[in-house]
Coordinates of C-alpha atoms in Angstrom, one line a residue:
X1 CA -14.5 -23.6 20.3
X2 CA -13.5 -26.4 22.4
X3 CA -9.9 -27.5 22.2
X4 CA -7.5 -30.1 23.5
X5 CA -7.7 -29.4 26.8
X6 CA -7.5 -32.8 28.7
X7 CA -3.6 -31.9 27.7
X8 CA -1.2 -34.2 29.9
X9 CA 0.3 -32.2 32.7
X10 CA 4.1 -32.3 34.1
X11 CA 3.3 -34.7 37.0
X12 CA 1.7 -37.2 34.3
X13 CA 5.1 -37.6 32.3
X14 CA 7.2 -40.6 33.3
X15 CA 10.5 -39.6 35.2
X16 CA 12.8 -40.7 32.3
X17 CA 11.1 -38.2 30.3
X18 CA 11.6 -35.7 32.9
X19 CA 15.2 -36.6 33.5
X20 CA 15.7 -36.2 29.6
X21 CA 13.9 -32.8 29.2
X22 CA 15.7 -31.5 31.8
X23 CA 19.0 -32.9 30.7
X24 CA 17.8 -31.4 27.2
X25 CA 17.2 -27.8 29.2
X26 CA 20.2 -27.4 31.3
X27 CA 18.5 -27.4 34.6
X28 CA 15.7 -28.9 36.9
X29 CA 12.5 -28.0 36.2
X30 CA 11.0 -25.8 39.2
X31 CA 7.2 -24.7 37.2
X32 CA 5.3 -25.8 34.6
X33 CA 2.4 -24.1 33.1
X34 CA 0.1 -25.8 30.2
X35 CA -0.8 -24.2 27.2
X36 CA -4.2 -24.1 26.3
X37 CA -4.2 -23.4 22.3
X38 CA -3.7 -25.5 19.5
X39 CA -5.6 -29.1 19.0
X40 CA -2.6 -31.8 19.3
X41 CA -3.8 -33.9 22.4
X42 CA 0.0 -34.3 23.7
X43 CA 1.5 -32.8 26.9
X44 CA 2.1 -28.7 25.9
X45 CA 3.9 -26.5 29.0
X46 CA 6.0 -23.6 29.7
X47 CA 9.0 -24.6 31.6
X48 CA 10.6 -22.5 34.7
X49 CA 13.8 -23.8 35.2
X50 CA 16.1 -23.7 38.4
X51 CA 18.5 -20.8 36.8
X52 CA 15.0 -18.7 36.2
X53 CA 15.2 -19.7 32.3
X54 CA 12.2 -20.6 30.4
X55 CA 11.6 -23.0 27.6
X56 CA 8.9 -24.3 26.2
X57 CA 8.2 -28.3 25.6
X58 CA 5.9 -30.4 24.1
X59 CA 5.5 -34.9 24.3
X60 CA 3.3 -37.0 23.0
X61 CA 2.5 -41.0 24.7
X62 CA 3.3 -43.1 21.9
X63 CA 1.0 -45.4 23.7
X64 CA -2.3 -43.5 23.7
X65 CA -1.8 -41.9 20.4
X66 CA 0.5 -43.9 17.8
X67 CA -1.5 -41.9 14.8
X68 CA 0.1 -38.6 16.5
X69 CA 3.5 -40.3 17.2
X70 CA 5.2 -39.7 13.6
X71 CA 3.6 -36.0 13.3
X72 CA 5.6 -35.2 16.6
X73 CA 8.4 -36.8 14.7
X74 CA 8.1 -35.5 11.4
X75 CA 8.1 -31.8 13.7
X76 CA 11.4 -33.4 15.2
X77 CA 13.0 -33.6 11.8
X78 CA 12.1 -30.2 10.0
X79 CA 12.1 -27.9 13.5
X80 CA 16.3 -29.2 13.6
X81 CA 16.6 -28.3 9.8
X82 CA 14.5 -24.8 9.0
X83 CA 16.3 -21.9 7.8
X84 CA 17.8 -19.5 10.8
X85 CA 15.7 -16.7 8.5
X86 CA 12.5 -18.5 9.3
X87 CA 10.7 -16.3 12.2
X88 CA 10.4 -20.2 14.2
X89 CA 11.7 -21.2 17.6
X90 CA 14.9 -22.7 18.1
X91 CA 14.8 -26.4 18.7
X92 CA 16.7 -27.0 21.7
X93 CA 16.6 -31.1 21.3
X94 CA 14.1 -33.9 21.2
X95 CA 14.0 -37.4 22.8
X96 CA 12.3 -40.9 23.2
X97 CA 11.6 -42.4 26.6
X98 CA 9.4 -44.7 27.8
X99 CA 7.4 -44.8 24.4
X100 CA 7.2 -40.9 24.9
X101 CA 8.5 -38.4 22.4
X102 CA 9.3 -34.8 23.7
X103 CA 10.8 -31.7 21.9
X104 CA 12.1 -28.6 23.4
X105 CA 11.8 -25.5 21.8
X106 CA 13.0 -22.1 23.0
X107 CA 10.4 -20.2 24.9
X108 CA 8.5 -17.4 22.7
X109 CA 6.9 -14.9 25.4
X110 CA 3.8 -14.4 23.0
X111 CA 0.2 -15.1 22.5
X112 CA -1.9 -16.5 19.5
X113 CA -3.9 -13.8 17.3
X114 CA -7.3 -12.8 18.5
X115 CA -9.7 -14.2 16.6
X116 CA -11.7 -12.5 15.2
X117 CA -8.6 -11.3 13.3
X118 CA -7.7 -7.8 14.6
X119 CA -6.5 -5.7 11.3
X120 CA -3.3 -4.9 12.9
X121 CA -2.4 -8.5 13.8
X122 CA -3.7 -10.0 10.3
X123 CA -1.9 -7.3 8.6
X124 CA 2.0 -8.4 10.6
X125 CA 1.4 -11.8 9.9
X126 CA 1.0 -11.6 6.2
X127 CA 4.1 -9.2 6.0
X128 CA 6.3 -12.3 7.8
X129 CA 5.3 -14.8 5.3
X130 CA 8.3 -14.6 3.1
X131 CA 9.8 -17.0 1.2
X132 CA 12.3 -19.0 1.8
X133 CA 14.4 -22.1 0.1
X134 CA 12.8 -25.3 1.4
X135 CA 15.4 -28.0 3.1
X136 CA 16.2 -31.0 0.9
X137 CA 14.5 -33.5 3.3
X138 CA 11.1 -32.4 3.2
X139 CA 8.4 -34.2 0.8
X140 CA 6.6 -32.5 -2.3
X141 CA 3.9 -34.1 -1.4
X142 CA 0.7 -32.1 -0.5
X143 CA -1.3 -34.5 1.8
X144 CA -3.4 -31.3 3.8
X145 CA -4.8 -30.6 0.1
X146 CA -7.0 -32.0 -1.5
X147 CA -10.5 -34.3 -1.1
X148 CA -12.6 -33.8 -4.0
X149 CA -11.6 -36.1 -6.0
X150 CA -11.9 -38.9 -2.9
X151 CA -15.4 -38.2 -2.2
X152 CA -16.0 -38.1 -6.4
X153 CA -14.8 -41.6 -5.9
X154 CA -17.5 -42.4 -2.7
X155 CA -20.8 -42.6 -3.3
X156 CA -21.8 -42.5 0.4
X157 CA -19.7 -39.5 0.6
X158 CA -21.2 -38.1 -2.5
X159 CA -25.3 -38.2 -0.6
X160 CA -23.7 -37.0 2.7
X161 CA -22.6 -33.4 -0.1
X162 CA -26.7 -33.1 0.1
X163 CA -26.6 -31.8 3.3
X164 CA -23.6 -30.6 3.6
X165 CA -24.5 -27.8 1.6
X166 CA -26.6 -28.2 -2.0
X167 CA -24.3 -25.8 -4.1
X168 CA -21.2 -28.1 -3.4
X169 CA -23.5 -31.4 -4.4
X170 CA -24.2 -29.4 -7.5
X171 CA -20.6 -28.2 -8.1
X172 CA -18.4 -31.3 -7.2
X173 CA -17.1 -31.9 -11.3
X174 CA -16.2 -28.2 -10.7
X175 CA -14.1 -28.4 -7.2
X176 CA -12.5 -31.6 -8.7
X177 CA -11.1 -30.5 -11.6
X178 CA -10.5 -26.5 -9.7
X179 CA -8.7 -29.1 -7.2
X180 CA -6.6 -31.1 -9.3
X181 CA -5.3 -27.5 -11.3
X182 CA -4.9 -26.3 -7.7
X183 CA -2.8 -29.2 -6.6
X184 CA -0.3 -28.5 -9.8
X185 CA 0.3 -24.8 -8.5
X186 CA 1.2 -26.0 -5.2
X187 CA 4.0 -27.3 -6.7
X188 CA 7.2 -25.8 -5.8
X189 CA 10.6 -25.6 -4.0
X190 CA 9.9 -23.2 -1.0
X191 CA 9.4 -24.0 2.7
X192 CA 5.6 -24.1 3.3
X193 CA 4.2 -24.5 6.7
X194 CA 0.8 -26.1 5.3
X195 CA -1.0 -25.5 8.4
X196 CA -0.8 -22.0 8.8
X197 CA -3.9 -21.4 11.4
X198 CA -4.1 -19.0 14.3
X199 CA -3.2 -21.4 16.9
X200 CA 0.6 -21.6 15.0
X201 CA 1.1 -18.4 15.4
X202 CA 2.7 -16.3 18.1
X203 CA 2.6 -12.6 18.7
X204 CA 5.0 -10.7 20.5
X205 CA 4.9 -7.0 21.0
X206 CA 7.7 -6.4 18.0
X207 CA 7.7 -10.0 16.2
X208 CA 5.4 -13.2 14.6
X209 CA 6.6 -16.5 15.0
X210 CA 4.9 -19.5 13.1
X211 CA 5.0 -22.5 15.4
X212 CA 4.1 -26.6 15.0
X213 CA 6.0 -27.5 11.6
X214 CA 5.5 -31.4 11.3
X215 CA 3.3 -30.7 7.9
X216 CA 5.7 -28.7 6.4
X217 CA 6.3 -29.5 2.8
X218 CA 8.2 -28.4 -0.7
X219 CA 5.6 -25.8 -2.4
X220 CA 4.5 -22.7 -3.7
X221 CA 5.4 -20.0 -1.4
X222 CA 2.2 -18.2 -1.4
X223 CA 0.1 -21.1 -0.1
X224 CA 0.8 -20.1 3.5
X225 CA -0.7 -16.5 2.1
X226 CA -4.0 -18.1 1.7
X227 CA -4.3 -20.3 4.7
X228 CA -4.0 -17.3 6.8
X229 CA -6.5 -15.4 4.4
X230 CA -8.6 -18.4 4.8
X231 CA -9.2 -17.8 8.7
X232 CA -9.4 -14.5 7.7
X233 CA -12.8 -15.0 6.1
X234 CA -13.8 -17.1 8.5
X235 CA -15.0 -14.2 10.4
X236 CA -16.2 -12.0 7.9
X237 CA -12.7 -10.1 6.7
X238 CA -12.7 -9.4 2.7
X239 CA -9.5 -11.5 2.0
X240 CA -9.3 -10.2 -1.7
X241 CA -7.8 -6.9 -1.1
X242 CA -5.0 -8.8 0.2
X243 CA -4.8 -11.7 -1.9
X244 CA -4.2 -8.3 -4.8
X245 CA -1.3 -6.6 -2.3
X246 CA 0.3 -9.3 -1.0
X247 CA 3.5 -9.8 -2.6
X248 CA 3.8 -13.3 -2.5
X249 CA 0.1 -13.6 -4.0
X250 CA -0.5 -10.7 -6.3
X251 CA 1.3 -11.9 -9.1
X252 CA -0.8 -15.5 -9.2
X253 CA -3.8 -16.4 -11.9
X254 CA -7.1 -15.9 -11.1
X255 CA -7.7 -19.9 -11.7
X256 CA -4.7 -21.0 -9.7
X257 CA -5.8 -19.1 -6.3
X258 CA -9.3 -20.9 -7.3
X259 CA -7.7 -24.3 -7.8
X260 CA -5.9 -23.7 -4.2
X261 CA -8.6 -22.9 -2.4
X262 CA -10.7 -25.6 -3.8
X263 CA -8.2 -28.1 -2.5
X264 CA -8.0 -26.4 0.9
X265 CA -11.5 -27.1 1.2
X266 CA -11.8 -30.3 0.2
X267 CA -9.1 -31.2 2.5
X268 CA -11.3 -29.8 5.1
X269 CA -14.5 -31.2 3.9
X270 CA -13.1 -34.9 3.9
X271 CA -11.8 -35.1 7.1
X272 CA -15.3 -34.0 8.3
X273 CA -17.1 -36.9 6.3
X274 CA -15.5 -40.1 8.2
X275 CA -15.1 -41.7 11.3
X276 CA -13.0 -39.8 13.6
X277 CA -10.4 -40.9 16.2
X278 CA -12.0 -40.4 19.9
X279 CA -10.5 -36.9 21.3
X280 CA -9.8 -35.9 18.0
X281 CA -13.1 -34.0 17.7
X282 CA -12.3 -30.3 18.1
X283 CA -10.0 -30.9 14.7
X284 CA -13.0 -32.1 12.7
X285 CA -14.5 -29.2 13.9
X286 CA -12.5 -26.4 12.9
X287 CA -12.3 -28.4 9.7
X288 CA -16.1 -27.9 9.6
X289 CA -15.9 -24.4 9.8
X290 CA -12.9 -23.7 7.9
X291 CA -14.3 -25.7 4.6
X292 CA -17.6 -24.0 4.8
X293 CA -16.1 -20.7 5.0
X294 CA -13.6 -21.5 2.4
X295 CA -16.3 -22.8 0.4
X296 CA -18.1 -19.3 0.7
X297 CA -14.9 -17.3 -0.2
X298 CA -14.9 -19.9 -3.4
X299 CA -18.1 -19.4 -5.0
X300 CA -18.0 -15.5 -4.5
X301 CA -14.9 -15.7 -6.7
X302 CA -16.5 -18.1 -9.5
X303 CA -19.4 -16.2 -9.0
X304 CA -18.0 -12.8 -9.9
X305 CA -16.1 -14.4 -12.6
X306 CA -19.1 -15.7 -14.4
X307 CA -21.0 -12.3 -13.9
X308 CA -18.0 -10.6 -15.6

């Protein structure tokens, strides 16, 4: 799956912002290595400083992307705030030059899951999704949930359900009203990443960090659970054994895991409906793919309910 890869490099960031990186670092910056994962279209490198320290740093041209510029700032704000328990790198400081916005982070020597899931991997990232008391600034607001009820509302998104896929044209009353239940159980006072994918996530040899926090919101603390479980089933792993075991999840209705997953995937289906930003392509992509294989994790469950 294609990805952001026409990434700015080091030699393409104004020198201000290279003076205030490396004022941010402690040191001049001697190599810089691009990361290929995730799907932000802003600058993404590990750093090798003068002293032989690495960190890791990440800009955005205000310029060229203004919808991206408050994300990278909403990241700014929660990544100086989250809970020293939270398995996150440390922000090391951020700053604005030159209509460019750069954080540096503390460089985590890891590598994003496999994907396919390998069981091993899945199973250490579930077990370091705990929960943990959300900081005051962050919204309650759930803005990466949710769509049915737009496209109920859009009659042009409406015929475009048809070929989507025929069983969601048929179902829409039920994903709205699943959706607007599910939105209600989101509802909570724990940190929740809220865009808990594979390319978040880092694995080292002994540890899982969870990476990119500009969506993070006030919410139930097993929604993280289920995004995971959702890529999960993306490639054919049976999420419901551990949607039963997980501790976070195994204690929640029936009808609210429904009513979460229903807004997941309208969230994903929406954003695959409209126009969509040039560049920003590979997103609506993996929104594609994520919906429709939420989608199918969805009507298995109502499925089975309504044979039993």
């Amino acid at each position: 799956m294609a990805r952001s890869k026409n990434r700015a490099q080091w030699r393409d960031l104004p020198p201000a912002v290279h003076r205030e990186i490396q004022r941010i670092a402690g040191s001049q910056v001697v190599a810089a290595v691009n990361c290929p994962g995730g799907y932000s279209p802003g600058f993404a490198s590990r750093l090798t400083l003068a002293d032989g320290r690495q960190v890791f740093a990440k800009a955005i041209n205000g310029t060229d992307w203004p919808s991206q510029l408050e994300i990278y700032r909403a990241e700014a704000r929660t990544a100086a705030v989250l809970p020293s328990s939270v398995p996150a790198p440390a922000l090391q400081g951020t700053t604005e030059a030159d209509n460019w916005l750069a954080l540096v982070f503390q460089e985590i020597a890891g590598q994003e899951p496999d994907q396919p899931w390998r069981p091993d991997d899945l199973s250490r990232t579930l077990e370091a999704i705990k929960p943990h008391k959300a900081p005051a600034h962050l919204s309650t607001d759930h803005p990466r949930l949710g769509g049915w009820q737009s496209i109920s509302n859009d009659r042009r998104a409406i015929d475009q359900l048809k070929a989507f896929d025929p069983w969601v044209y048929e179902n829409l009353s039920l994903l709205t009203d699943l959706e607007t239940h599910g939105l209600e159980m989101a509802k909570g006072e724990h940190l929740v990443h809220c865009d808990l994918y594979p390319h978040n996530i880092l694995l080292t040899n002994r540890s899982v960090y969870f990476v990119d926090w500009p969506h993070a919101r006030q919410g139930a603390p097993y929604l993280d659970v289920l995004t995971v479980l959702s890529t999960a089933t993306w490639h054919g792993i049976d999420p419901e054994p551990f949607v039963a075991t997980h501790p976070l999840t195994a204690g929640v209705g029936v009808r609210a895991i429904d009513g979460l997953l229903a807004a997941q995937a309208g969230f994903c289906v929406l954003g695959t409906l409209g126009p969509i930003e040039p560049g920003m392509e590979p997103i609506r992509d993996y929104k594609l793919g994520l919906g429709r294989a939420v989608l199918a994790w969805l009507k298995r469950r109502t499925t089975n309910q309504t044979h039993h």
